[in-house]
PDB file of C-alpha atoms and ligand atoms in Angstrom:
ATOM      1  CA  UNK E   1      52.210  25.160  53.504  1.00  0.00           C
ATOM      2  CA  UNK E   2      51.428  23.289  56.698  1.00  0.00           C
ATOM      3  CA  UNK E   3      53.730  20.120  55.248  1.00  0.00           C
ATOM      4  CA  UNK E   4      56.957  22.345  55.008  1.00  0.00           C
ATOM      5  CA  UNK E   5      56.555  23.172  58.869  1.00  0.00           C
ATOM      6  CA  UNK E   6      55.601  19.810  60.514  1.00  0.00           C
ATOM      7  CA  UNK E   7      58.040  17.348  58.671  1.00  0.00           C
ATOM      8  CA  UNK E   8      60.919  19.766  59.916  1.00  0.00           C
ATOM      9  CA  UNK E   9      58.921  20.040  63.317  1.00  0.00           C
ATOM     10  CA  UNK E  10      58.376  16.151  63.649  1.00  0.00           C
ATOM     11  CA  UNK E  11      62.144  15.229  62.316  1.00  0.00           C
ATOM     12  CA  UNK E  12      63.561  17.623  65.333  1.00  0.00           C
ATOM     13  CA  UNK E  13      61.079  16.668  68.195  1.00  0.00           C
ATOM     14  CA  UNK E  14      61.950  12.946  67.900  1.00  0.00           C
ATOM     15  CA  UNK E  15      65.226  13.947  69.553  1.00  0.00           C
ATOM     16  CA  UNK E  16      63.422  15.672  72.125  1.00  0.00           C
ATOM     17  CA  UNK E  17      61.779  12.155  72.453  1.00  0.00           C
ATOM     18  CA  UNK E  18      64.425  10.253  72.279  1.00  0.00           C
ATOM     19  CA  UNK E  19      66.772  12.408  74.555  1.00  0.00           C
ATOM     20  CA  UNK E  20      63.478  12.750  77.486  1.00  0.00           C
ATOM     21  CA  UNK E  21      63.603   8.878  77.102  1.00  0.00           C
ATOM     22  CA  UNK E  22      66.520   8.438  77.642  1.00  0.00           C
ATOM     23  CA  UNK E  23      66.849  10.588  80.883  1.00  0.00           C
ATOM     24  CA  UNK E  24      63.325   9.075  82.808  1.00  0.00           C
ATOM     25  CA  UNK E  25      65.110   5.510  81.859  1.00  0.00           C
ATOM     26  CA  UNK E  26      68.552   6.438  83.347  1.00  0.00           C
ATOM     27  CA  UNK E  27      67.026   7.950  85.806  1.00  0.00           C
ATOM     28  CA  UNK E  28      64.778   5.271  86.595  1.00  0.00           C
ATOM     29  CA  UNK E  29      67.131   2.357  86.448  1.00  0.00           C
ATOM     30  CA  UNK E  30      69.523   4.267  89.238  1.00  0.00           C
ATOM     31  CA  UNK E  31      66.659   4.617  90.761  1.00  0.00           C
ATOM     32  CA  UNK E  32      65.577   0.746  91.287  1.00  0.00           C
ATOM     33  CA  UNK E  33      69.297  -0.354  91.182  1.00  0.00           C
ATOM     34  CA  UNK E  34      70.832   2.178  94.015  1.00  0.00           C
ATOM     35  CA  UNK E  35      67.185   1.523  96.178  1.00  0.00           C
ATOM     36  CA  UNK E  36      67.069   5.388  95.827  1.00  0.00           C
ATOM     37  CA  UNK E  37      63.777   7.549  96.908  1.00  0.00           C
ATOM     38  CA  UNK E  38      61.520   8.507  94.242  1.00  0.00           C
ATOM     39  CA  UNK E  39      61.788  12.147  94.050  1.00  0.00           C
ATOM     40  CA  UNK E  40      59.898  14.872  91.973  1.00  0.00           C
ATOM     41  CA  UNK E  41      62.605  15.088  89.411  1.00  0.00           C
ATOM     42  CA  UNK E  42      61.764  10.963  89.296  1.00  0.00           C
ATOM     43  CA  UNK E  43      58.238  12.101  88.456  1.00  0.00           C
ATOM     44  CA  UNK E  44      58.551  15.120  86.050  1.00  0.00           C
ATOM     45  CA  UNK E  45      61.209  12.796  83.830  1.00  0.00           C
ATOM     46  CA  UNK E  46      58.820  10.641  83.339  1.00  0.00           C
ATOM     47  CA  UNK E  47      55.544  13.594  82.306  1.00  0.00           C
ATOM     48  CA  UNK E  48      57.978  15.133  80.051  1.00  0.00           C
ATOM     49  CA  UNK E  49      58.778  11.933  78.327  1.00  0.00           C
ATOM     50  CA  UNK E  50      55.226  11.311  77.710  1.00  0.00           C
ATOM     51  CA  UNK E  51      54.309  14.852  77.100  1.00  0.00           C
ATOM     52  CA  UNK E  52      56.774  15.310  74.065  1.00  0.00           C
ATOM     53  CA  UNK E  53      55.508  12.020  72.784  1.00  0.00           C
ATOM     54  CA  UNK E  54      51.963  13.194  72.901  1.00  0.00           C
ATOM     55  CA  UNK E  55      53.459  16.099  71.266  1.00  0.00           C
ATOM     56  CA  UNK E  56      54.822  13.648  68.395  1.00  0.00           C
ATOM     57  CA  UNK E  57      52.014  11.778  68.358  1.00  0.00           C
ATOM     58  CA  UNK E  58      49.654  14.369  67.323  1.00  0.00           C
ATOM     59  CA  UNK E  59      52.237  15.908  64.647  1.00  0.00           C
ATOM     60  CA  UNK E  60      52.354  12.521  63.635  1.00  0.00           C
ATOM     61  CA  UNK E  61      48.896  12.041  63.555  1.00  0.00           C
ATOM     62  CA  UNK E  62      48.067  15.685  61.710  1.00  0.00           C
ATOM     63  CA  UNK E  63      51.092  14.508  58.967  1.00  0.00           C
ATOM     64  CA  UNK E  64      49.357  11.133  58.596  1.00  0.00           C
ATOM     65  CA  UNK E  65      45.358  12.303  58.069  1.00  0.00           C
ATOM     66  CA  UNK E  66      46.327  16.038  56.349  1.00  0.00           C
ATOM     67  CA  UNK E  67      49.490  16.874  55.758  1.00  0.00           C
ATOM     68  CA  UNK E  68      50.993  14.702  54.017  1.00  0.00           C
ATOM     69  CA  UNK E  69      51.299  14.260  50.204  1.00  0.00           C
ATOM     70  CA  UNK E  70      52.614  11.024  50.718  1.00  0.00           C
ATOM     71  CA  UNK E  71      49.714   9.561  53.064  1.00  0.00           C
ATOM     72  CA  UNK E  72      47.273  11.272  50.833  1.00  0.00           C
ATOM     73  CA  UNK E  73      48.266   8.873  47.908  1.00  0.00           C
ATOM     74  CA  UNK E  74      48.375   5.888  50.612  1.00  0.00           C
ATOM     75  CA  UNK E  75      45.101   7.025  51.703  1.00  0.00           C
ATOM     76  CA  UNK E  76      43.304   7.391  47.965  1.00  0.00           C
ATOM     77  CA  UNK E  77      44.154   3.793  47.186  1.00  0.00           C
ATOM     78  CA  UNK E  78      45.383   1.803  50.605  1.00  0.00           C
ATOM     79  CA  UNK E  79      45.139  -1.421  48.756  1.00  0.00           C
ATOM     80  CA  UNK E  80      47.727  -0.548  46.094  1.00  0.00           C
ATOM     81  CA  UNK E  81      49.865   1.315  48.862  1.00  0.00           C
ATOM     82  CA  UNK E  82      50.463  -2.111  50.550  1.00  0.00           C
ATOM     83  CA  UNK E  83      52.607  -2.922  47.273  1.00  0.00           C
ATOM     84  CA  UNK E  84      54.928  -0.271  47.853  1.00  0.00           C
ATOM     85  CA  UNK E  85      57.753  -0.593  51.163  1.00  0.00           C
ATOM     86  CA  UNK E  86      57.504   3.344  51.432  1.00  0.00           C
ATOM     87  CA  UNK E  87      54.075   3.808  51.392  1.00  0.00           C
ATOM     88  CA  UNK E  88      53.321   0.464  53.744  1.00  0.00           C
ATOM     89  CA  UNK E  89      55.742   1.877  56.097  1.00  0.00           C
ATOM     90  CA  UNK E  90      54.054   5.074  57.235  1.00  0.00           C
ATOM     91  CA  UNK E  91      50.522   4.034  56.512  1.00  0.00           C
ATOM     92  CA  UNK E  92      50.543   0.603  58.911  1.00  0.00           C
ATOM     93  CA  UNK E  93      54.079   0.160  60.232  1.00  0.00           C
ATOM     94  CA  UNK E  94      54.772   3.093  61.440  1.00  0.00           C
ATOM     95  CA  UNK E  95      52.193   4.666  62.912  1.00  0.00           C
ATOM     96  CA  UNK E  96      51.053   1.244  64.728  1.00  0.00           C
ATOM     97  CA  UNK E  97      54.393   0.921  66.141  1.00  0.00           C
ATOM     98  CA  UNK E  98      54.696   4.494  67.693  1.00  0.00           C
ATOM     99  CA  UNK E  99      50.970   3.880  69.267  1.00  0.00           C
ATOM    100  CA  UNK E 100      52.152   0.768  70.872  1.00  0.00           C
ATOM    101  CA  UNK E 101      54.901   3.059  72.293  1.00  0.00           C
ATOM    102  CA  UNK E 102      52.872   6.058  73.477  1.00  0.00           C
ATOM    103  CA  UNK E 103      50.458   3.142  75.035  1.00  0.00           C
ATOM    104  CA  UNK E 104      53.782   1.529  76.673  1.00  0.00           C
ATOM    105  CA  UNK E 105      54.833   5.050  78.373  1.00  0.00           C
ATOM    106  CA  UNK E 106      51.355   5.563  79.045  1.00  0.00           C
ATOM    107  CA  UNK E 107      50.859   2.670  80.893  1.00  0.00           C
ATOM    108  CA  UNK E 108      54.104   2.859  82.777  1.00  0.00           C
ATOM    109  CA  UNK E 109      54.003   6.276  84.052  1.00  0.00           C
ATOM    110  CA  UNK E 110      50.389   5.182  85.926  1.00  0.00           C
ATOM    111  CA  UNK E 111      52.037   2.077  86.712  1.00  0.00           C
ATOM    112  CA  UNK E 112      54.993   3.724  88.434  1.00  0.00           C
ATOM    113  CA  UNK E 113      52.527   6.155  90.171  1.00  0.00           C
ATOM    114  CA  UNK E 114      50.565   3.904  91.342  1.00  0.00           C
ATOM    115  CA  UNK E 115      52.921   1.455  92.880  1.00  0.00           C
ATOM    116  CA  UNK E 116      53.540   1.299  97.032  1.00  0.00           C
ATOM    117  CA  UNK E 117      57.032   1.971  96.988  1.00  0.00           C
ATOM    118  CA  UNK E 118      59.970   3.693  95.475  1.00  0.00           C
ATOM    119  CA  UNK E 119      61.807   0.483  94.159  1.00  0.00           C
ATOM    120  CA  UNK E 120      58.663  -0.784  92.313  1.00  0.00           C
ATOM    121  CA  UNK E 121      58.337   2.164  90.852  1.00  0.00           C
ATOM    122  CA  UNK E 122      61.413   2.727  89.632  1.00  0.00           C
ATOM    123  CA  UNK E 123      61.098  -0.777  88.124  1.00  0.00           C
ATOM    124  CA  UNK E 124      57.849  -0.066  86.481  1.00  0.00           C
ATOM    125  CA  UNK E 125      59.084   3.041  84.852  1.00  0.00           C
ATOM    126  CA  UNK E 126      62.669   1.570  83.667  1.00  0.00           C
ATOM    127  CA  UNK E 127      60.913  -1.672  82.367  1.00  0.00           C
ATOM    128  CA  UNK E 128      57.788   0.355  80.848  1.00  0.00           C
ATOM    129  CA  UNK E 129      59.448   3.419  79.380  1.00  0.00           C
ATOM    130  CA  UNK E 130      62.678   1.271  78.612  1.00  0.00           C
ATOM    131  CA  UNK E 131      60.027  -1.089  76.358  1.00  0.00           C
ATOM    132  CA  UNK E 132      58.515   2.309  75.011  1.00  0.00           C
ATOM    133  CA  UNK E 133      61.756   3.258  73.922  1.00  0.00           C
ATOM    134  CA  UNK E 134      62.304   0.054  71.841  1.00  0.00           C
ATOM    135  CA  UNK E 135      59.510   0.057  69.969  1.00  0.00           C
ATOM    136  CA  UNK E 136      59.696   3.937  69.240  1.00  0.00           C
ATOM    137  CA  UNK E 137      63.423   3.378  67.480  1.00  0.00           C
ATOM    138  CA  UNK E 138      62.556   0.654  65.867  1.00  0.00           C
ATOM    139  CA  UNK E 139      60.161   2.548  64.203  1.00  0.00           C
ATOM    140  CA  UNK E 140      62.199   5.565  63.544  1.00  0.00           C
ATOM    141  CA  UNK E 141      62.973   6.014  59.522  1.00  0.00           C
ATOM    142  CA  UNK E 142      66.600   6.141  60.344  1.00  0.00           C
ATOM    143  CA  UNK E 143      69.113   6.298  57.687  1.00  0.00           C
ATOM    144  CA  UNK E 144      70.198   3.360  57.613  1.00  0.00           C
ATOM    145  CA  UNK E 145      66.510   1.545  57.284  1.00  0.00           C
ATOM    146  CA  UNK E 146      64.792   0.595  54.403  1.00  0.00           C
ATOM    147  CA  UNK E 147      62.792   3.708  54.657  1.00  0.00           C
ATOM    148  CA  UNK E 148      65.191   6.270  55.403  1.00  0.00           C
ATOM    149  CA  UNK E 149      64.700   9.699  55.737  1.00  0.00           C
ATOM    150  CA  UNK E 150      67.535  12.156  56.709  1.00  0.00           C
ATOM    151  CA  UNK E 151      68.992  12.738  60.971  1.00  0.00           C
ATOM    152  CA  UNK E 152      67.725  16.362  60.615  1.00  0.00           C
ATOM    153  CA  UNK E 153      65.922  18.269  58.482  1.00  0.00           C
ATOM    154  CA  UNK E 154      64.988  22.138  58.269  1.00  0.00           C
TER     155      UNK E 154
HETATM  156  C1  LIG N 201      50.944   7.808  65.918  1.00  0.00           C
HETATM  157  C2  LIG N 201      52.073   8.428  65.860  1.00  0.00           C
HETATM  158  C3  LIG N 201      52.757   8.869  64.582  1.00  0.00           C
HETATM  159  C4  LIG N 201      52.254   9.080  63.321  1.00  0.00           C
HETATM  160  C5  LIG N 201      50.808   8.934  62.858  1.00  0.00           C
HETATM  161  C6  LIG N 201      53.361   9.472  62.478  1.00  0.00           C
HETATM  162  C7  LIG N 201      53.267   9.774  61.133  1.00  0.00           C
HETATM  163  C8  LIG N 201      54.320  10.042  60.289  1.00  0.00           C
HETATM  164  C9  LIG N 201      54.218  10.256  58.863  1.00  0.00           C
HETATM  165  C10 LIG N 201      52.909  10.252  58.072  1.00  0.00           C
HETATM  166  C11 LIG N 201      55.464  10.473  58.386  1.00  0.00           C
HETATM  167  C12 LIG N 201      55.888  10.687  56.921  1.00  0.00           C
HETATM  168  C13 LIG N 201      55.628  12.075  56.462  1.00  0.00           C
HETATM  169  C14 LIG N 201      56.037  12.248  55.012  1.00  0.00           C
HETATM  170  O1  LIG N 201      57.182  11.883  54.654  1.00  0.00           O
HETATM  171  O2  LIG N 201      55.233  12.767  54.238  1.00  0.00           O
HETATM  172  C15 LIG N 201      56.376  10.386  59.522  1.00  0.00           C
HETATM  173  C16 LIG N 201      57.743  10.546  59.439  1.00  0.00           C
HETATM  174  C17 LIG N 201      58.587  10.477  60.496  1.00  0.00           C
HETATM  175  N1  LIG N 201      58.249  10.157  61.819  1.00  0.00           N
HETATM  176 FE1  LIG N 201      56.371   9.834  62.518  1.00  0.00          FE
HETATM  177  N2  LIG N 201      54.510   9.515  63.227  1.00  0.00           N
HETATM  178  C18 LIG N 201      54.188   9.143  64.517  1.00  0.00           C
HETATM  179  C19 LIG N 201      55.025   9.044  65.596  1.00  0.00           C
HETATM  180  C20 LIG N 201      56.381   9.260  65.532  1.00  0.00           C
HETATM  181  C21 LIG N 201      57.279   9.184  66.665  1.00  0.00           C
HETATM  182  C22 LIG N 201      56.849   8.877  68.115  1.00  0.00           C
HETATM  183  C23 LIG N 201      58.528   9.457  66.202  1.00  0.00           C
HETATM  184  C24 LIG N 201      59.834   9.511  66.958  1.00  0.00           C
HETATM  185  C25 LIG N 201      59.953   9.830  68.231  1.00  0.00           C
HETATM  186  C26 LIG N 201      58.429   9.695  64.780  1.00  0.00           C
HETATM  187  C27 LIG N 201      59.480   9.985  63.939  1.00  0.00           C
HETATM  188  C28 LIG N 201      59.388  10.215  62.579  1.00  0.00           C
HETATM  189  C29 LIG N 201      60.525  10.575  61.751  1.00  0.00           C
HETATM  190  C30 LIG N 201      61.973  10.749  62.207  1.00  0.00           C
HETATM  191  C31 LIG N 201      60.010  10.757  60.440  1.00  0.00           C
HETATM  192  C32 LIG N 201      60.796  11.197  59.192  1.00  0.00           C
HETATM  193  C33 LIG N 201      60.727  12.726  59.124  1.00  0.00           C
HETATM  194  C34 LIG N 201      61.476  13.276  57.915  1.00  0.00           C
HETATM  195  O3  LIG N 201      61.308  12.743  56.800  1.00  0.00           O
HETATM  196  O4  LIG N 201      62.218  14.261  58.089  1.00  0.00           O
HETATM  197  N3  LIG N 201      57.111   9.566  64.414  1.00  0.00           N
HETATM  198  N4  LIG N 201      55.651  10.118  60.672  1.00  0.00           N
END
């Protein structure tokens, strides 16, 4: 069933995320900081990073409007969902959150494109995709949350 393949799928592709992040931000802050050029590895960090999260995104969004068994019983009754931390979780917090990051990454990869020179846009993408990457582990179900769900799953 599709469920069994894209809760595995979307568990291992936020480390994809998370790890493509991480790289366009490093990459972005040595960048600005040691007034390097802004090279086509500068560029390509910063599609992959918002490719994979496009990626996520619509995994996310398939989980959220078919998949899931979980969103189909926040769906059926989204009133009474609101009553329960779980269900709340994926069906506002969640999903809002990771938007506002895709939207963030968005914005900042046009940004950095768009700017006149290399420093300001290696400041727009640190500052943009840095904020992207905020909002995107906040929202993560880590273990350690309230809703947690496990670091890996198969
Ligand atoms: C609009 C975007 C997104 C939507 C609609 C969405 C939707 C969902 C839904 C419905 C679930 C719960 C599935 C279930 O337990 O039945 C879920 C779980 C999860 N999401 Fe998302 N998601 C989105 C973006 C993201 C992003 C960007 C990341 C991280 C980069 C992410 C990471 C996770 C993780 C780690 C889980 C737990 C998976 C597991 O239980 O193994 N999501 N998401």
């Amino acid at each position: 069933m599709l469920y069994s393949y894209l809760l595995p799928l979307h568990n291992i592709l936020r480390w994809l995320v998370l790890a493509a992040a991480l790289f366009a931000i490093l990459r972005a802050l040595a960048g600005w900081l040691g007034k390097k050029a802004w090279t086509r590895l500068d560029d390509s960090a910063g599609l992959w990073f918002t490719i994979l999260l496009d990626v996520q995104v619509l995994v996310g969004l398939v989980l959220y409007f078919v998949a899931s068994p979980l969103m189909q019983t926040a769906l059926k009754n989204f009133g009474a969902a609101m009553q329960n931390a779980d269900l709340r979780f994926f069906a506002v917090e969640h999903i809002l959150v990771m938007l506002a990051g895709a939207a963030a990454a968005h914005v900042g990869r046009s940004l950095a494109r768009k700017a006149a020179d290399p420093a300001m846009k290696h400041r727009r993408a640190a500052m943009f995709f840095g904020a992207a990457l905020l909002l995107i582990l906040a929202a993560v179900p880590w273990p350690f949350s309230a809703v947690a769900r496990p670091l890996i799953r198969f």
